Short mmCIF file of C-alpha atoms and ligand atoms in Angstrom, two decimals:
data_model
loop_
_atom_site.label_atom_id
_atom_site.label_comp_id
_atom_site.label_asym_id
_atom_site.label_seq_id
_atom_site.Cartn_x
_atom_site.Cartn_y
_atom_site.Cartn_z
CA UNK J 231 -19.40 -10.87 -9.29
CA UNK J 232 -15.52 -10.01 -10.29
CA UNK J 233 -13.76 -13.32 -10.98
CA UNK J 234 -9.78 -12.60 -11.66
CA UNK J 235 -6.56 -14.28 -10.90
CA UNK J 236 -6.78 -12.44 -7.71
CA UNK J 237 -9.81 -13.50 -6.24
CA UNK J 238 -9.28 -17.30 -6.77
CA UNK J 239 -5.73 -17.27 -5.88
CA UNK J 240 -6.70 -15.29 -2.21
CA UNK J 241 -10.16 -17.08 -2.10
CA UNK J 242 -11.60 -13.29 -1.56
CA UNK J 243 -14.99 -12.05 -3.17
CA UNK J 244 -13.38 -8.70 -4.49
CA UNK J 245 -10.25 -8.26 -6.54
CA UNK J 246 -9.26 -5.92 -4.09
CA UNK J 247 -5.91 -5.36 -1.71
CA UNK J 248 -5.30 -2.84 1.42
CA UNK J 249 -1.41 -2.97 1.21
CA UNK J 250 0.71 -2.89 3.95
CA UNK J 251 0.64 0.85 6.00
CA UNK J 252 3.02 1.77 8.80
CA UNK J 253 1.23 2.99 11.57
CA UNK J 254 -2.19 1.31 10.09
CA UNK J 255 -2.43 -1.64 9.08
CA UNK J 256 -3.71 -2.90 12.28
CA UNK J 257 -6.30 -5.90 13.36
CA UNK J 258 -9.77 -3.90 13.15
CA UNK J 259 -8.54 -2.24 9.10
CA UNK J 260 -7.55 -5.85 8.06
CA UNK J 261 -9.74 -7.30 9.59
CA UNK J 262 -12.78 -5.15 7.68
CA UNK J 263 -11.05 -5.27 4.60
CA UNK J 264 -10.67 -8.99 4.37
CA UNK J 265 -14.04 -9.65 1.97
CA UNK J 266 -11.12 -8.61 -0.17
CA UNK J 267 -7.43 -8.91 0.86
CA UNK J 268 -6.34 -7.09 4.27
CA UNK J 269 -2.92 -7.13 5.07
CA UNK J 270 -1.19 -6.78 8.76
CA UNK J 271 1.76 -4.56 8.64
CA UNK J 272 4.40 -5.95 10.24
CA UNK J 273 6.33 -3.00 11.16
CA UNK J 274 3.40 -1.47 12.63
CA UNK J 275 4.26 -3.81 15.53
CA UNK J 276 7.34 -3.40 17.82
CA UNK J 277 8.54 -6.32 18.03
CA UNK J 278 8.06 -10.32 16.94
CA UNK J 279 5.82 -10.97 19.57
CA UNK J 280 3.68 -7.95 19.46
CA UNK J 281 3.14 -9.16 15.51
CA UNK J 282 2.17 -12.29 16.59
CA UNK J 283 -1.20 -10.82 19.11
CA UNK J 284 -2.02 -8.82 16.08
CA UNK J 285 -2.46 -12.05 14.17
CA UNK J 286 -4.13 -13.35 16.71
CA UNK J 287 -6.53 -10.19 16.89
CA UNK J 288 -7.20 -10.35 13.30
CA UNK J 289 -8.27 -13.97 13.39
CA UNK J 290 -10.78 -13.40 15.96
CA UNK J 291 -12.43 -10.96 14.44
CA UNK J 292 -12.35 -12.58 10.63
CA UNK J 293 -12.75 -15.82 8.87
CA UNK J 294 -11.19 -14.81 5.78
CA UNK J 295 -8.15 -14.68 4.50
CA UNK J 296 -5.49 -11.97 5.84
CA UNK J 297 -2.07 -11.47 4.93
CA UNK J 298 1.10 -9.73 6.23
CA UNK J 299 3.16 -6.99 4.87
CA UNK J 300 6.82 -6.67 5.51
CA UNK J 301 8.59 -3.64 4.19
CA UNK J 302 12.56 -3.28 3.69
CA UNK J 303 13.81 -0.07 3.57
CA UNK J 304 16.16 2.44 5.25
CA UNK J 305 14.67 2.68 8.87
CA UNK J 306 16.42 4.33 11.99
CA UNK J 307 16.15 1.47 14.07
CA UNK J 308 16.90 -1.64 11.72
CA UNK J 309 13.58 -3.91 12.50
CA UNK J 310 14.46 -7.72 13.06
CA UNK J 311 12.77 -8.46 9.28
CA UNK J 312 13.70 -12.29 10.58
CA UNK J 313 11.96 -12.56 13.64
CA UNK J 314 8.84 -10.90 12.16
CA UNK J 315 8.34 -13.55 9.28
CA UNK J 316 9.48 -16.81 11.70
CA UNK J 317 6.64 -15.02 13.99
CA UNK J 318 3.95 -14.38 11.48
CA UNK J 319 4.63 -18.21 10.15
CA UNK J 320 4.41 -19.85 13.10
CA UNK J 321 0.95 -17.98 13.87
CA UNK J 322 -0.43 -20.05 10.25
CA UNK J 323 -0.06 -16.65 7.96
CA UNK J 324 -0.12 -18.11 4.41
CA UNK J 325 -0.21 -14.69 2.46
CA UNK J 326 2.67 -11.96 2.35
CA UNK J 327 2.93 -8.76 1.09
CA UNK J 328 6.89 -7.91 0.45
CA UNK J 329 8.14 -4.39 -0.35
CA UNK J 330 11.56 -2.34 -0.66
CA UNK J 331 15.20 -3.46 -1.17
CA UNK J 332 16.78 -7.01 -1.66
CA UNK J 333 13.89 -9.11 -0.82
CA UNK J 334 15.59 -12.29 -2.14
CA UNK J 335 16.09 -14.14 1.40
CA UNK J 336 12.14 -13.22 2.22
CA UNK J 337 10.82 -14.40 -0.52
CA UNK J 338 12.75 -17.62 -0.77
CA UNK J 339 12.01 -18.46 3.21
CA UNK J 340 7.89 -17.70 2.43
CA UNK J 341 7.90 -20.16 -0.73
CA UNK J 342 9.67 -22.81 1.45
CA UNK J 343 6.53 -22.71 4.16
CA UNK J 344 4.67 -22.80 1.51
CA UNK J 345 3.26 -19.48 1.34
CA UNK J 346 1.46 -17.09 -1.14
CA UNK J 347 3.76 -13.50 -1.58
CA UNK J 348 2.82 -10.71 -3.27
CA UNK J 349 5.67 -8.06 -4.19
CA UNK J 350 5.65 -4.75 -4.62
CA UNK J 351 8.05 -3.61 -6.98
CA UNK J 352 7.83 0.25 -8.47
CA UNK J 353 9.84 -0.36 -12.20
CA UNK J 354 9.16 -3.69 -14.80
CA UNK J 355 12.90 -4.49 -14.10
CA UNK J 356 12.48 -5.42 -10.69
CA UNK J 357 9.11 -6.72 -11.32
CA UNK J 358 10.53 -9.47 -13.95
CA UNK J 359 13.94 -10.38 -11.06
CA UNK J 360 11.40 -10.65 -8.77
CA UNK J 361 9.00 -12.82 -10.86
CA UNK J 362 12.41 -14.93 -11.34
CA UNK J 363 12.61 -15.62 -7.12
CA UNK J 364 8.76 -17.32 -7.37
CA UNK J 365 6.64 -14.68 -6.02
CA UNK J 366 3.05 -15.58 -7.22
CA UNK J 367 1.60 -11.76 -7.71
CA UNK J 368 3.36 -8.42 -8.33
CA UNK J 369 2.09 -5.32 -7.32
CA UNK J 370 2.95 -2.78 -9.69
CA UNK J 371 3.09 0.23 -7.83
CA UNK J 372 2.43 3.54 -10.10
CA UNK J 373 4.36 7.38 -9.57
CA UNK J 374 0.68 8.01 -8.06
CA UNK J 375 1.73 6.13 -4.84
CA UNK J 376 1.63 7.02 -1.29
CA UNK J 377 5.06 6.14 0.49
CA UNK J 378 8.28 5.30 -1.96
CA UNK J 379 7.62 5.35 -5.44
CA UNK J 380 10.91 4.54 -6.65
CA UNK J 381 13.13 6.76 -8.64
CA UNK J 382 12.30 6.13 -11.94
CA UNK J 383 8.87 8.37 -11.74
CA UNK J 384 6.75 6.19 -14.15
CA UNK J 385 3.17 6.05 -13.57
CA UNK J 386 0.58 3.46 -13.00
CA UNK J 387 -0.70 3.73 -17.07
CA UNK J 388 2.45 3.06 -18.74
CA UNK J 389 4.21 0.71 -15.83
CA UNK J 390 0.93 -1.53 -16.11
CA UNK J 391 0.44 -1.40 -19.91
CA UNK J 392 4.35 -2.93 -19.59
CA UNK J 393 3.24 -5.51 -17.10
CA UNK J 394 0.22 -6.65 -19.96
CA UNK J 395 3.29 -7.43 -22.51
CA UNK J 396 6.09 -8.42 -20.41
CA UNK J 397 5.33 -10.03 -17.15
CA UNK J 398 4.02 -13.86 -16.81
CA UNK J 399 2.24 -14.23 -13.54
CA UNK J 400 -0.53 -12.07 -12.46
CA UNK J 401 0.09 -8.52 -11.47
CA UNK J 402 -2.26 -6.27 -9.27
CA UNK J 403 -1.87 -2.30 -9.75
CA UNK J 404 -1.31 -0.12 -7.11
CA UNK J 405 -0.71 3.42 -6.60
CA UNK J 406 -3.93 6.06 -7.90
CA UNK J 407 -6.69 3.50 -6.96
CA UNK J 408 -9.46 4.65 -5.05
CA UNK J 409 -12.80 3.89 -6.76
CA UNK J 410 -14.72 1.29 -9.24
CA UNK J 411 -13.77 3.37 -12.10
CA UNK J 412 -10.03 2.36 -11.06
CA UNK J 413 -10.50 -0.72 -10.47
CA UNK J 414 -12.25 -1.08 -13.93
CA UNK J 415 -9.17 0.94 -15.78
CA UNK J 416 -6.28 -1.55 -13.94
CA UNK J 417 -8.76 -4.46 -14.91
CA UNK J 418 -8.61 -3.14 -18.35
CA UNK J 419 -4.48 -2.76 -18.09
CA UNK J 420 -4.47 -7.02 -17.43
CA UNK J 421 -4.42 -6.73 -13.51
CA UNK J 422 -5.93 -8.96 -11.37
CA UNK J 423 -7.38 -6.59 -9.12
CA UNK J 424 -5.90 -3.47 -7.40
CA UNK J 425 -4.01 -2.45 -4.18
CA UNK J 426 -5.39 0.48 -2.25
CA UNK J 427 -3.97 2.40 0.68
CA UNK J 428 -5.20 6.25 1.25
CA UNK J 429 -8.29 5.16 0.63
CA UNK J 430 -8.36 2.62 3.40
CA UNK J 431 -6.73 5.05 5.87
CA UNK J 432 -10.03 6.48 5.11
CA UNK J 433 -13.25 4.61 5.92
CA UNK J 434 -14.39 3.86 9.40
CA UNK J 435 -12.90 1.01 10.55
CA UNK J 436 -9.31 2.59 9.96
CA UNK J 437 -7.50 3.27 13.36
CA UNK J 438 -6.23 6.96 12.33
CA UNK J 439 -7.51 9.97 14.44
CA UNK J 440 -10.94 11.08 12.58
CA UNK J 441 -9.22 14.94 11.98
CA UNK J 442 -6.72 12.97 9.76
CA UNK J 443 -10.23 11.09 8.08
CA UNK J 444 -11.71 14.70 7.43
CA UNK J 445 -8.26 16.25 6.26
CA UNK J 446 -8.47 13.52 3.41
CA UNK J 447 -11.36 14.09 2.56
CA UNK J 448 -10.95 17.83 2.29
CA UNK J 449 -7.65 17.80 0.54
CA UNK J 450 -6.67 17.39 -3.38
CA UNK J 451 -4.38 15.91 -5.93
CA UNK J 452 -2.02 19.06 -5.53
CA UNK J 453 -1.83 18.48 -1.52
CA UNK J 454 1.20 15.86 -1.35
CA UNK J 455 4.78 16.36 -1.61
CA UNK J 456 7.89 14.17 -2.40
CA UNK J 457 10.38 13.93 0.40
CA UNK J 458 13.95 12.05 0.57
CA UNK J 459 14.17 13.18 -2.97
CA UNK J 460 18.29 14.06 -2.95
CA UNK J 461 18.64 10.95 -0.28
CA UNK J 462 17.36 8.55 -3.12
CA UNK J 463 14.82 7.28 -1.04
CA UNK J 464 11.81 9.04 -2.44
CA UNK J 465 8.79 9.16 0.08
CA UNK J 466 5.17 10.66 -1.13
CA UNK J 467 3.38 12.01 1.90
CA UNK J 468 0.92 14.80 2.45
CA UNK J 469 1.87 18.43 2.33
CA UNK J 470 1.98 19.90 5.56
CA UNK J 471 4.41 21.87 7.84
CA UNK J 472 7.38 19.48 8.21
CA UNK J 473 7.36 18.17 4.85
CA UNK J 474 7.81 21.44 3.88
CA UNK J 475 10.54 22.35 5.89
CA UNK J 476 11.78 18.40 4.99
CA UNK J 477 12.28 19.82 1.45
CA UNK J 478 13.31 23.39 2.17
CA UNK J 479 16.48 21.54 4.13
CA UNK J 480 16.90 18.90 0.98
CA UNK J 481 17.40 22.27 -1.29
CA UNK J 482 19.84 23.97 0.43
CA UNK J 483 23.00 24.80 -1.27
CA UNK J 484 24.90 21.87 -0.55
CA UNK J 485 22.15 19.32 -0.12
CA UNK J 486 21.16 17.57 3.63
CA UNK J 487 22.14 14.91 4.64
CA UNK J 488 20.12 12.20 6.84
CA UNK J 489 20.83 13.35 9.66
CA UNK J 490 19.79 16.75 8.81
CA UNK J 491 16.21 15.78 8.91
CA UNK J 492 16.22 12.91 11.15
CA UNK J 493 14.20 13.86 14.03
CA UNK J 494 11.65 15.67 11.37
CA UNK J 495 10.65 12.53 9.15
CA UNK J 496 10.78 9.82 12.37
CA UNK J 497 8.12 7.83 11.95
CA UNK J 498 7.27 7.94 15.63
CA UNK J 499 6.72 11.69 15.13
CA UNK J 500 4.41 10.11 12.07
CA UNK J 501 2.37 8.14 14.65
CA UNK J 502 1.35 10.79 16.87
CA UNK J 503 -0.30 12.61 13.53
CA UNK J 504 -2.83 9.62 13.60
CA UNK J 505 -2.75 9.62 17.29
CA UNK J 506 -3.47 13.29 18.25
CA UNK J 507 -5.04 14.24 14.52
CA UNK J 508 -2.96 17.17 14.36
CA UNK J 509 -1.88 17.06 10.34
CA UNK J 510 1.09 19.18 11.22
CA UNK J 511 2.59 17.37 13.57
CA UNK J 512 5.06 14.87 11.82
CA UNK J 513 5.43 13.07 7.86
CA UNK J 514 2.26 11.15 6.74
CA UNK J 515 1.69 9.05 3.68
CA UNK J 516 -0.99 10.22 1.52
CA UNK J 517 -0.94 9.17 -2.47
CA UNK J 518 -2.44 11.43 -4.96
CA UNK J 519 -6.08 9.20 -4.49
CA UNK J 520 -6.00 12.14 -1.97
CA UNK J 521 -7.87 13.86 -4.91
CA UNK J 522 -10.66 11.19 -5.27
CA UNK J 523 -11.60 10.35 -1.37
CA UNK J 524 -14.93 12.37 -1.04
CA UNK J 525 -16.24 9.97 1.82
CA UNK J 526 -15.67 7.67 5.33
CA UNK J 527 -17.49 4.89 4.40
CA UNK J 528 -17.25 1.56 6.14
CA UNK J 529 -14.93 -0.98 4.63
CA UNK J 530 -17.99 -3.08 3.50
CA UNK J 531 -19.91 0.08 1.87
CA UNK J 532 -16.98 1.18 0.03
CA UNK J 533 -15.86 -1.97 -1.38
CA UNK J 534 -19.95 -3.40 -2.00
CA UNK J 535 -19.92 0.44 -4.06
CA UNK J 536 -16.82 -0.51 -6.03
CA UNK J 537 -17.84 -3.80 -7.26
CA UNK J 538 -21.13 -2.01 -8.31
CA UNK J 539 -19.47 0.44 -10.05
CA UNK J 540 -16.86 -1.35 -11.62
CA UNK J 541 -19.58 -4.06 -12.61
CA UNK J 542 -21.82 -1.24 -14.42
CA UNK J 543 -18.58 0.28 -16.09
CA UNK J 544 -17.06 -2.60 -17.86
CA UNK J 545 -21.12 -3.47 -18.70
CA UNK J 546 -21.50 -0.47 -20.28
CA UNK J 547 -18.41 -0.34 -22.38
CA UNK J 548 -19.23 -3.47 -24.27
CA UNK J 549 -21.72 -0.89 -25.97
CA UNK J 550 -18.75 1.13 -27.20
CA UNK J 551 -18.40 -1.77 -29.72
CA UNK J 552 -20.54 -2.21 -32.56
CA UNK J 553 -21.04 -5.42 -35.01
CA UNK J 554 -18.46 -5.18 -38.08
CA UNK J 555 -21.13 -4.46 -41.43
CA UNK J 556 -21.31 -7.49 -43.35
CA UNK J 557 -19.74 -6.72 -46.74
P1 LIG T 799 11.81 5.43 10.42
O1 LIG T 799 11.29 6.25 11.57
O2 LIG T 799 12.89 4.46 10.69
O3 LIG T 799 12.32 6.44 9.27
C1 LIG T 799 11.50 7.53 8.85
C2 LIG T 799 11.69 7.68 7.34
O4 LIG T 799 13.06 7.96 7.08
C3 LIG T 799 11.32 6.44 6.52
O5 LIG T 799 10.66 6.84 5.34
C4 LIG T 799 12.67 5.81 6.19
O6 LIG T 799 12.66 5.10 4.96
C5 LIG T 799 13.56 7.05 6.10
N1 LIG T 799 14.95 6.74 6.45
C6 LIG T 799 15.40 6.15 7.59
N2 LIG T 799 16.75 6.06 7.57
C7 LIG T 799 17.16 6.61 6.39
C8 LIG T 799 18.42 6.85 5.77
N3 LIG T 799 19.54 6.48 6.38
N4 LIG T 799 18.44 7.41 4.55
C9 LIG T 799 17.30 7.79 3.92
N5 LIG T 799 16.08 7.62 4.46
C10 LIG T 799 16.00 7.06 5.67
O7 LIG T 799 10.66 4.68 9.64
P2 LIG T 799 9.16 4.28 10.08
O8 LIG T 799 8.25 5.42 9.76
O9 LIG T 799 9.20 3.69 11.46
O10 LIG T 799 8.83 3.15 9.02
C11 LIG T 799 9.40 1.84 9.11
C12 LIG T 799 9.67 1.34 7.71
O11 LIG T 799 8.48 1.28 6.94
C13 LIG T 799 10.64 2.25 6.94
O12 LIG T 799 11.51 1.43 6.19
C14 LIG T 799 9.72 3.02 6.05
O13 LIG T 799 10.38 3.47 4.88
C15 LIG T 799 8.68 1.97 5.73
N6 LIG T 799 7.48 2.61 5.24
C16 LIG T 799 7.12 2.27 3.98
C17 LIG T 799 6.06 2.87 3.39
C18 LIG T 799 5.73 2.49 1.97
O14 LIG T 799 5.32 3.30 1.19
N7 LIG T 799 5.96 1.24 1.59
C19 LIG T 799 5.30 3.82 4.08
C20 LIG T 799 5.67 4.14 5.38
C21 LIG T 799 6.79 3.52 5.96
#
């Protein structure tokens, strides 16, 4: 068994995350995912109260430890972040997941109820001011990432190696994780465990239309594409149609502004994709672990698999070292 900051801090058998996912993160993912750490996202939900039945879903169909996600960044309609954490408190949630822009207030209102946050912070910068506000685990998200990666365009390798030096609490890595051999590389790197994403979008508990399962699966590293590049709000989502014609508008002489591209990149367009399985019809996240996911295994198989895997790995590399000769 894998024994890391991770798994004793969450009480969860594999040093494992599924990060927070707009459009799913929902009860039956978490719920299968929470042998390691599933995590409700908030937004997912319209509203407050909506959050709160998903909780309550969640808990009926696990014992173990769940957490919820709560994103800030620009939206179209601005969520009520507020309403969503007093809501997801009052239901007994003791883990967060935090993300995005000026999380200060969040943070400081979980630590008060006593809570357990994880944040999710794409540079070292904001991972040490975050470390700062009290968070207890960073998630150090690499370039590889589905979603926003940041601007600064450093990936997982270097960003982590900098965590090893420089940070003081324990760090998970996120962003290009998708298999034992990962999860064996970020172990190596001084994380605690890893956050995955794309992969969990596809196993079979995930709630996304099984066309979207099997257009994973078929797809490679070289099938995503960075939107919101010129709007400084860099988004890496799968290479399809309107992504396409996302980026086409972002290059025009002149540049786009939001507007331009609005009713493209909405993420209720988004929804329907996982809804109706057509991969054309709106923006979807997909991380470069697009190039790795060979399989729909259930939640149990794929995580029982990693833990094998990483187990034989980080056996076998203790033969890479040999006894010192005596002199
Ligand atoms: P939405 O429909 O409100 O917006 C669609 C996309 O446009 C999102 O990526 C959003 O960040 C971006 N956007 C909105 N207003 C913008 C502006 N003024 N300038 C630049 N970009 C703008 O979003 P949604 O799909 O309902 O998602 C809700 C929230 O969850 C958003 O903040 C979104 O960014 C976030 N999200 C995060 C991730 C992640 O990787 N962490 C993945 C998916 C969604």
């Amino acid at each position: 068994m894998l024994k890391t900051a991770l798994t004793q801090l969450f009480n969860i058998r594999v040093p494992v995350v599924q990060g927070g996912m707009q459009w799913v993160g929902y009860p039956k993912l978490v719920a299968a995912v929470s042998n390691a750490g599933g995590i409700i996202t908030a937004l997912s939900q319209p509203n407050p109260t909506a959050l709160r039945q998903a909780i309550r879903e969640t808990r009926a169909l696990t014992d173990k430890p769940f957490g919820v996600n709560i994103t800030l960044l620009p939206t179209i309609n601005p969520p009520d972040y507020e309403g969503y954490a007093r809501a997801a408190i009052e239901e007994g949630v003791k883990i967060f997941e935090t993300a995005g822009n000026n999380p200060g207030p969040l943070i400081k209102f979980f630590k008060s109820q006593g809570c357990l946050v994880i944040h999710k912070c794409t540079t070292i910068r904001h991972a040490k001011s975050t470390e700062k506000l009290g968070v207890d685990v960073l998630s150090i998200d690499g370039f590889e990432c589905a979603g926003h990666p940041g601007e600064d365009d450093i990936g997982g390798l270097v960003l982590l190696a900098r965590a090893a030096k420089e940070l003081k609490i324990p760090y998970i890595a996120s962003g290009g994780f998708a298999d034992g051999r990962g999860l064996a590389a970020a172990l190596a790197l001084g994380a605690a465990g890893i956050n995955m994403g794309t992969r969990f979008m596809c196993t079979v508990e995930s709630p996304i239309h099984e066309n979207i399962k099997h257009k994973i699966v078929q797809s490679t590293e070289h099938d995503t594409i960075h939107i919101f590049r010129t709007l400084h709000n860099t988004a890496r989502v799968f290479k399809n149609k309107v992504s396409t014609e996302v980026v086409a508008i972002e290059k025009r002489p002149g540049g786009a502004k939001f507007e331009d591209v609005r009713d493209l990149v909405s993420g209720q367009r988004g929804r329907v994709v996982y809804e109706n399985g057509d991969p054309d019809h709106g923006i979807w996240s997909a991380g470069l672990t697009i190039g790795l996911i060979n399989d729909i295994p259930t939640c149990q198989e794929l995580l029982e698999r990693m833990e094998h895997e990483t187990e034989e790995i980080i056996g076998n590399m203790s033969s890479l070292v040999t006894p010192k000769a005596k002199l």
